[in-house]
PDB file of C-alpha atoms in Angstrom:
ATOM      1  CA  MET A   1     103.165 169.298 113.963  1.00 46.00           C
ATOM      2  CA  ASP A   2     105.367 166.382 112.885  1.00 45.00           C
ATOM      3  CA  ARG A   3     104.684 164.466 116.097  1.00 43.00           C
ATOM      4  CA  TYR A   4     100.932 164.690 115.700  1.00 39.00           C
ATOM      5  CA  THR A   5      98.556 162.996 113.318  1.00 41.00           C
ATOM      6  CA  LEU A   6      95.966 164.837 111.208  1.00 42.00           C
ATOM      7  CA  ASP A   7      93.388 164.130 113.938  1.00 42.00           C
ATOM      8  CA  TRP A   8      94.531 167.039 116.053  1.00 41.00           C
ATOM      9  CA  ASN A   9      92.210 167.500 119.044  1.00 46.00           C
ATOM     10  CA  GLY A  10      93.041 171.120 119.803  1.00 44.00           C
ATOM     11  CA  ARG A  11      94.743 170.466 123.131  1.00 44.00           C
ATOM     12  CA  GLY A  12      98.260 169.625 121.918  1.00 44.00           C
ATOM     13  CA  GLU A  13      97.915 165.892 122.585  1.00 44.00           C
ATOM     14  CA  ASP A  14      98.423 163.014 120.236  1.00 46.00           C
ATOM     15  CA  VAL A  15      95.204 161.385 119.056  1.00 44.00           C
ATOM     16  CA  ALA A  16      96.493 157.897 119.822  1.00 46.00           C
ATOM     17  CA  GLU A  17      97.038 158.951 123.449  1.00 47.00           C
ATOM     18  CA  GLU A  18      93.555 160.503 123.565  1.00 47.00           C
ATOM     19  CA  GLU A  19      91.961 157.346 122.186  1.00 46.00           C
ATOM     20  CA  ALA A  20      93.803 155.182 124.673  1.00 46.00           C
ATOM     21  CA  ARG A  21      92.043 157.135 127.451  1.00 49.00           C
ATOM     22  CA  THR A  22      88.615 157.334 125.861  1.00 46.00           C
ATOM     23  CA  VAL A  23      88.044 153.889 124.355  1.00 45.00           C
ATOM     24  CA  PRO A  24      86.057 151.855 126.894  1.00 49.00           C
ATOM     25  CA  GLY A  25      87.398 148.472 127.931  1.00 50.00           C
ATOM     26  CA  PRO A  26      85.544 145.166 128.143  1.00 49.00           C
ATOM     27  CA  PRO A  27      82.451 144.970 130.362  1.00 49.00           C
ATOM     28  CA  PRO A  28      82.925 143.682 133.913  1.00 52.00           C
ATOM     29  CA  GLY A  29      83.217 139.910 133.994  1.00 52.00           C
ATOM     30  CA  GLY A  30      83.368 139.580 130.191  1.00 50.00           C
ATOM     31  CA  SER A  31      85.374 140.325 127.071  1.00 46.00           C
ATOM     32  CA  MET A  32      84.860 142.374 123.948  1.00 43.00           C
ATOM     33  CA  GLY A  33      83.421 139.305 122.254  1.00 43.00           C
ATOM     34  CA  SER A  34      84.793 136.807 119.763  1.00 41.00           C
ATOM     35  CA  VAL A  35      84.476 136.807 115.991  1.00 37.00           C
ATOM     36  CA  ALA A  36      81.834 134.088 116.282  1.00 39.00           C
ATOM     37  CA  GLU A  37      79.773 136.309 118.627  1.00 42.00           C
ATOM     38  CA  SER A  38      79.969 139.238 116.213  1.00 40.00           C
ATOM     39  CA  CYS A  39      78.798 136.938 113.418  1.00 39.00           C
ATOM     40  CA  GLU A  40      75.805 135.797 115.439  1.00 42.00           C
ATOM     41  CA  GLU A  41      74.832 139.287 116.520  1.00 44.00           C
ATOM     42  CA  GLY A  42      75.375 140.777 113.054  1.00 45.00           C
ATOM     43  CA  GLY A  43      77.686 143.482 114.394  1.00 45.00           C
ATOM     44  CA  GLY A  44      80.860 145.023 113.070  1.00 45.00           C
ATOM     45  CA  SER A  45      84.385 144.210 114.071  1.00 42.00           C
ATOM     46  CA  PRO A  46      85.491 144.864 117.680  1.00 42.00           C
ATOM     47  CA  GLY A  47      88.382 147.148 118.398  1.00 42.00           C
ATOM     48  CA  ARG A  48      88.566 150.918 118.620  1.00 43.00           C
ATOM     49  CA  THR A  49      84.829 151.597 118.765  1.00 43.00           C
ATOM     50  CA  GLY A  50      82.719 151.492 121.900  1.00 46.00           C
ATOM     51  CA  ALA A  51      79.504 149.524 121.438  1.00 46.00           C
ATOM     52  CA  ILE A  52      79.136 147.470 118.283  1.00 44.00           C
ATOM     53  CA  GLY A  53      78.762 149.804 115.293  1.00 46.00           C
ATOM     54  CA  GLU A  54      79.315 152.992 117.402  1.00 48.00           C
ATOM     55  CA  ILE A  55      81.911 155.524 116.245  1.00 47.00           C
ATOM     56  CA  ASN A  56      84.485 156.762 118.738  1.00 50.00           C
ATOM     57  CA  PRO A  57      83.483 160.337 119.748  1.00 50.00           C
ATOM     58  CA  LEU A  58      87.059 161.477 119.140  1.00 48.00           C
ATOM     59  CA  LEU A  59      86.669 160.805 115.427  1.00 45.00           C
ATOM     60  CA  ARG A  60      83.524 162.959 115.292  1.00 48.00           C
ATOM     61  CA  ARG A  61      85.451 165.954 116.702  1.00 47.00           C
ATOM     62  CA  SER A  62      88.252 165.700 114.156  1.00 46.00           C
ATOM     63  CA  PRO A  63      88.238 168.587 111.651  1.00 49.00           C
ATOM     64  CA  TYR A  64      89.937 166.357 109.090  1.00 47.00           C
ATOM     65  CA  ARG A  65      87.584 163.373 109.106  1.00 49.00           C
ATOM     66  CA  PRO A  66      83.882 163.413 108.183  1.00 50.00           C
ATOM     67  CA  ALA A  67      81.512 162.221 110.883  1.00 48.00           C
ATOM     68  CA  THR A  68      80.405 159.182 108.876  1.00 48.00           C
ATOM     69  CA  PRO A  69      80.352 155.583 110.068  1.00 48.00           C
ATOM     70  CA  ARG A  70      83.174 153.298 109.033  1.00 49.00           C
ATOM     71  CA  ALA A  71      82.594 150.854 106.207  1.00 46.00           C
ATOM     72  CA  THR A  72      80.987 147.709 107.543  1.00 48.00           C
ATOM     73  CA  ILE A  73      83.473 144.836 107.683  1.00 52.00           C
ATOM     74  CA  MET A  74      82.021 141.487 106.641  1.00 52.00           C
ATOM     75  CA  PRO A  75      82.267 139.004 109.543  1.00 54.00           C
ATOM     76  CA  ALA A  76      84.706 136.130 109.077  1.00 54.00           C
ATOM     77  CA  CYS A  77      81.947 133.513 109.111  1.00 51.00           C
ATOM     78  CA  SER A  78      80.105 135.277 106.269  1.00 51.00           C
ATOM     79  CA  ARG A  79      83.266 135.457 104.179  1.00 51.00           C
ATOM     80  CA  LEU A  80      83.877 131.734 104.664  1.00 48.00           C
ATOM     81  CA  THR A  81      80.274 130.919 103.771  1.00 53.00           C
ATOM     82  CA  LEU A  82      80.455 132.937 100.539  1.00 52.00           C
ATOM     83  CA  ALA A  83      83.789 131.334  99.612  1.00 53.00           C
ATOM     84  CA  ALA A  84      82.371 127.838 100.117  1.00 52.00           C
ATOM     85  CA  LEU A  85      79.319 128.724  98.047  1.00 49.00           C
ATOM     86  CA  ALA A  86      81.493 130.021  95.223  1.00 50.00           C
ATOM     87  CA  LEU A  87      83.536 126.812  95.186  1.00 48.00           C
ATOM     88  CA  THR A  88      80.367 124.718  95.156  1.00 50.00           C
ATOM     89  CA  LEU A  89      78.880 126.657  92.248  1.00 45.00           C
ATOM     90  CA  SER A  90      82.171 126.444  90.369  1.00 46.00           C
ATOM     91  CA  ALA A  91      82.305 122.663  90.814  1.00 48.00           C
ATOM     92  CA  CYS A  92      78.682 122.296  89.742  1.00 52.00           C
ATOM     93  CA  GLY A  93      79.318 124.346  86.626  1.00 51.00           C
ATOM     94  CA  GLU A  94      82.218 122.195  85.387  1.00 61.00           C
ATOM     95  CA  GLU A  95      81.399 119.827  82.548  1.00 79.00           C
ATOM     96  CA  LYS A  96      83.099 116.445  82.459  1.00 82.00           C
ATOM     97  CA  PRO A  97      84.899 115.520  79.226  1.00 89.00           C
ATOM     98  CA  PRO A  98      83.049 112.935  77.113  1.00 93.00           C
ATOM     99  CA  GLU A  99      83.785 109.265  77.809  1.00 96.00           C
ATOM    100  CA  TYR A 100      85.210 106.963  75.179  1.00 96.00           C
ATOM    101  CA  VAL A 101      82.497 104.996  73.379  1.00 95.00           C
ATOM    102  CA  SER A 102      83.381 101.996  71.208  1.00 96.00           C
ATOM    103  CA  PRO A 103      82.231 102.331  67.582  1.00 94.00           C
ATOM    104  CA  THR A 104      81.520  98.583  67.556  1.00 92.00           C
ATOM    105  CA  GLY A 105      79.461  98.530  70.750  1.00 95.00           C
ATOM    106  CA  PHE A 106      82.169  96.870  72.846  1.00 96.00           C
ATOM    107  CA  GLN A 107      81.178  96.639  76.522  1.00 96.00           C
ATOM    108  CA  PRO A 108      83.934  97.974  78.854  1.00 97.00           C
ATOM    109  CA  PHE A 109      85.150  95.901  81.801  1.00 98.00           C
ATOM    110  CA  THR A 110      87.763  96.196  84.544  1.00 97.00           C
ATOM    111  CA  TYR A 111      90.787  94.011  83.883  1.00 97.00           C
ATOM    112  CA  ARG A 112      93.231  95.167  86.573  1.00 97.00           C
ATOM    113  CA  ARG A 113      93.278  96.833  89.999  1.00 96.00           C
ATOM    114  CA  GLU A 114      96.182  98.172  92.012  1.00 94.00           C
ATOM    115  CA  GLY A 115      95.092  98.324  95.629  1.00 92.00           C
ATOM    116  CA  ASP A 116      91.946 100.305  96.341  1.00 90.00           C
ATOM    117  CA  ARG A 117      92.944 103.400  94.359  1.00 93.00           C
ATOM    118  CA  ILE A 118      93.925 102.540  90.770  1.00 96.00           C
ATOM    119  CA  THR A 119      91.567 100.871  88.314  1.00 97.00           C
ATOM    120  CA  TYR A 120      92.243  99.823  84.708  1.00 98.00           C
ATOM    121  CA  THR A 121      89.328  99.449  82.304  1.00 98.00           C
ATOM    122  CA  MET A 122      89.352  97.927  78.832  1.00 98.00           C
ATOM    123  CA  ARG A 123      87.233 100.387  76.834  1.00 98.00           C
ATOM    124  CA  ASP A 124      87.538  98.807  73.385  1.00 98.00           C
ATOM    125  CA  VAL A 125      89.080  95.833  71.536  1.00 98.00           C
ATOM    126  CA  ILE A 126      89.213  95.636  67.738  1.00 97.00           C
ATOM    127  CA  ALA A 127      90.646  92.467  66.190  1.00 96.00           C
ATOM    128  CA  GLU A 128      92.679  92.967  63.006  1.00 96.00           C
ATOM    129  CA  ASP A 129      93.946  90.530  60.413  1.00 94.00           C
ATOM    130  CA  GLY A 130      96.655  88.170  61.591  1.00 95.00           C
ATOM    131  CA  PRO A 131      97.974  88.440  65.163  1.00 96.00           C
ATOM    132  CA  PHE A 132      97.261  92.135  65.496  1.00 97.00           C
ATOM    133  CA  VAL A 133      94.725  93.800  67.759  1.00 98.00           C
ATOM    134  CA  ARG A 134      93.939  97.401  68.639  1.00 97.00           C
ATOM    135  CA  TYR A 135      92.524  98.396  72.009  1.00 98.00           C
ATOM    136  CA  VAL A 136      91.772 101.363  74.263  1.00 98.00           C
ATOM    137  CA  THR A 137      92.335 101.359  78.011  1.00 98.00           C
ATOM    138  CA  LYS A 138      91.494 103.794  80.787  1.00 98.00           C
ATOM    139  CA  GLN A 139      93.488 104.222  83.985  1.00 97.00           C
ATOM    140  CA  GLN A 140      91.693 106.011  86.826  1.00 97.00           C
ATOM    141  CA  VAL A 141      92.947 107.014  90.286  1.00 96.00           C
ATOM    142  CA  ALA A 142      90.509 107.376  93.159  1.00 94.00           C
ATOM    143  CA  PRO A 143      90.035 110.890  94.627  1.00 92.00           C
ATOM    144  CA  GLY A 144      92.458 112.055  97.304  1.00 88.00           C
ATOM    145  CA  GLY A 145      96.224 112.311  97.493  1.00 81.00           C
ATOM    146  CA  PRO A 146      98.668 114.125  95.191  1.00 83.00           C
ATOM    147  CA  VAL A 147      97.275 112.572  91.968  1.00 86.00           C
ATOM    148  CA  GLY A 148      93.753 111.824  93.177  1.00 88.00           C
ATOM    149  CA  GLY A 149      91.154 111.736  90.430  1.00 92.00           C
ATOM    150  CA  ALA A 150      93.729 111.454  87.635  1.00 95.00           C
ATOM    151  CA  ILE A 151      92.610 109.768  84.397  1.00 96.00           C
ATOM    152  CA  ASN A 152      94.667 108.485  81.472  1.00 97.00           C
ATOM    153  CA  TYR A 153      93.443 106.990  78.193  1.00 98.00           C
ATOM    154  CA  THR A 154      95.733 104.851  76.042  1.00 97.00           C
ATOM    155  CA  ALA A 155      95.175 103.581  72.512  1.00 97.00           C
ATOM    156  CA  ALA A 156      97.542 100.748  71.592  1.00 97.00           C
ATOM    157  CA  ARG A 157      98.163  98.082  68.971  1.00 97.00           C
ATOM    158  CA  SER A 158      99.729  94.720  69.752  1.00 97.00           C
ATOM    159  CA  ASN A 159     101.212  91.719  68.035  1.00 97.00           C
ATOM    160  CA  CYS A 160      99.807  88.815  70.028  1.00 97.00           C
ATOM    161  CA  ASP A 161     102.343  86.331  68.601  1.00 96.00           C
ATOM    162  CA  LYS A 162     105.464  88.322  69.470  1.00 96.00           C
ATOM    163  CA  PHE A 163     104.025  90.016  72.581  1.00 95.00           C
ATOM    164  CA  VAL A 164     105.083  93.501  71.527  1.00 97.00           C
ATOM    165  CA  PHE A 165     102.958  96.634  71.335  1.00 97.00           C
ATOM    166  CA  GLN A 166     102.999 100.226  70.119  1.00 96.00           C
ATOM    167  CA  ILE A 167     101.280 103.261  71.627  1.00 96.00           C
ATOM    168  CA  LEU A 168      98.933 104.981  69.179  1.00 96.00           C
ATOM    169  CA  GLY A 169      97.934 107.818  71.513  1.00 96.00           C
ATOM    170  CA  GLU A 170      97.687 108.889  75.162  1.00 96.00           C
ATOM    171  CA  GLY A 171      95.968 111.652  77.106  1.00 97.00           C
ATOM    172  CA  ASP A 172      93.834 112.548  80.118  1.00 96.00           C
ATOM    173  CA  THR A 173      90.842 113.012  77.800  1.00 97.00           C
ATOM    174  CA  VAL A 174      89.604 111.139  74.735  1.00 97.00           C
ATOM    175  CA  ALA A 175      90.252 114.212  72.579  1.00 96.00           C
ATOM    176  CA  LYS A 176      93.891 114.436  73.701  1.00 97.00           C
ATOM    177  CA  MET A 177      94.369 110.709  73.131  1.00 96.00           C
ATOM    178  CA  ASP A 178      93.035 111.018  69.585  1.00 94.00           C
ATOM    179  CA  ALA A 179      95.270 114.023  68.872  1.00 95.00           C
ATOM    180  CA  ASP A 180      98.408 112.419  70.297  1.00 94.00           C
ATOM    181  CA  ARG A 181     100.715 110.859  67.701  1.00 88.00           C
ATOM    182  CA  PRO A 182     103.790 109.295  69.310  1.00 86.00           C
ATOM    183  CA  ASP A 183     106.338 107.293  67.369  1.00 82.00           C
ATOM    184  CA  ASP A 184     105.201 103.922  66.064  1.00 83.00           C
ATOM    185  CA  ARG A 185     108.067 101.872  67.490  1.00 92.00           C
ATOM    186  CA  TRP A 186     107.290  98.454  68.929  1.00 95.00           C
ATOM    187  CA  VAL A 187     107.927  97.904  72.625  1.00 94.00           C
ATOM    188  CA  GLU A 188     108.492  94.606  74.408  1.00 94.00           C
ATOM    189  CA  ILE A 189     106.326  93.857  77.412  1.00 92.00           C
ATOM    190  CA  VAL A 190     107.607  93.967  80.986  1.00 93.00           C
ATOM    191  CA  ASN A 191     106.319  91.281  83.313  1.00 92.00           C
ATOM    192  CA  GLY A 192     103.931  92.605  85.935  1.00 92.00           C
ATOM    193  CA  SER A 193     103.312  95.968  84.255  1.00 94.00           C
ATOM    194  CA  SER A 194      99.901  97.428  83.469  1.00 95.00           C
ATOM    195  CA  ALA A 195     100.841  97.507  79.758  1.00 95.00           C
ATOM    196  CA  THR A 196     101.466  93.758  79.841  1.00 96.00           C
ATOM    197  CA  ALA A 197      98.121  93.143  81.534  1.00 97.00           C
ATOM    198  CA  ALA A 198      96.393  95.221  78.842  1.00 98.00           C
ATOM    199  CA  LEU A 199      98.128  93.365  75.988  1.00 98.00           C
ATOM    200  CA  VAL A 200      97.327  89.907  77.350  1.00 97.00           C
ATOM    201  CA  THR A 201      93.711  90.866  78.018  1.00 98.00           C
ATOM    202  CA  ALA A 202      93.227  92.398  74.573  1.00 98.00           C
ATOM    203  CA  CYS A 203      94.729  89.346  72.844  1.00 98.00           C
ATOM    204  CA  GLN A 204      92.436  87.008  74.763  1.00 97.00           C
ATOM    205  CA  VAL A 205      89.375  89.071  73.836  1.00 97.00           C
ATOM    206  CA  ALA A 206      90.473  89.325  70.192  1.00 96.00           C
ATOM    207  CA  LYS A 207      90.612  85.520  69.874  1.00 94.00           C
ATOM    208  CA  LYS A 208      87.001  85.331  71.006  1.00 93.00           C
ATOM    209  CA  LEU A 209      85.955  88.032  68.541  1.00 90.00           C
ATOM    210  CA  LYS A 210      87.473  86.262  65.508  1.00 82.00           C
TER     211      LYS A 210
END
């Protein structure tokens, strides 16, 4: 009994051997059909059954298995279609975080580009007394690549006479930028950096606002 499966056929032969003799092969001049063909015809999966959806007669004779059809297996193309639809609905349901809006009505403009992928926008400039100015910038990376679509907001304050600045907050959303509270140390600019470009731009705009 150990060498047999539960699908004993009453003649002392292993079911696997019986199936190997009874399962019909591919039709003359053709094959059992590809997954794409089964998707088009709406049939089940090829394999141990005869015609599409037909149960092997051996399984009907088994005293240990009910003579009920196998569960229908969803064709590969249908599974892919449903997965794509789920991703589309998920993307449509996502809400974008709110954009930064200047309380003074400042009109944003692009002040720096790095190639075709990275864009820097001046979102706000607020002139303070003396040589000081506060400003908000937005760095955005074009879609695609390891960091595609990344966004970073920075609120900073600069001394336009000494060309130093301090970061007031950073984050990939306006809410995170507002909640961020780094140290208030002053940092010297580095030639050619995006921080330097932001400081120089903000100082130029602040002079026009005064």
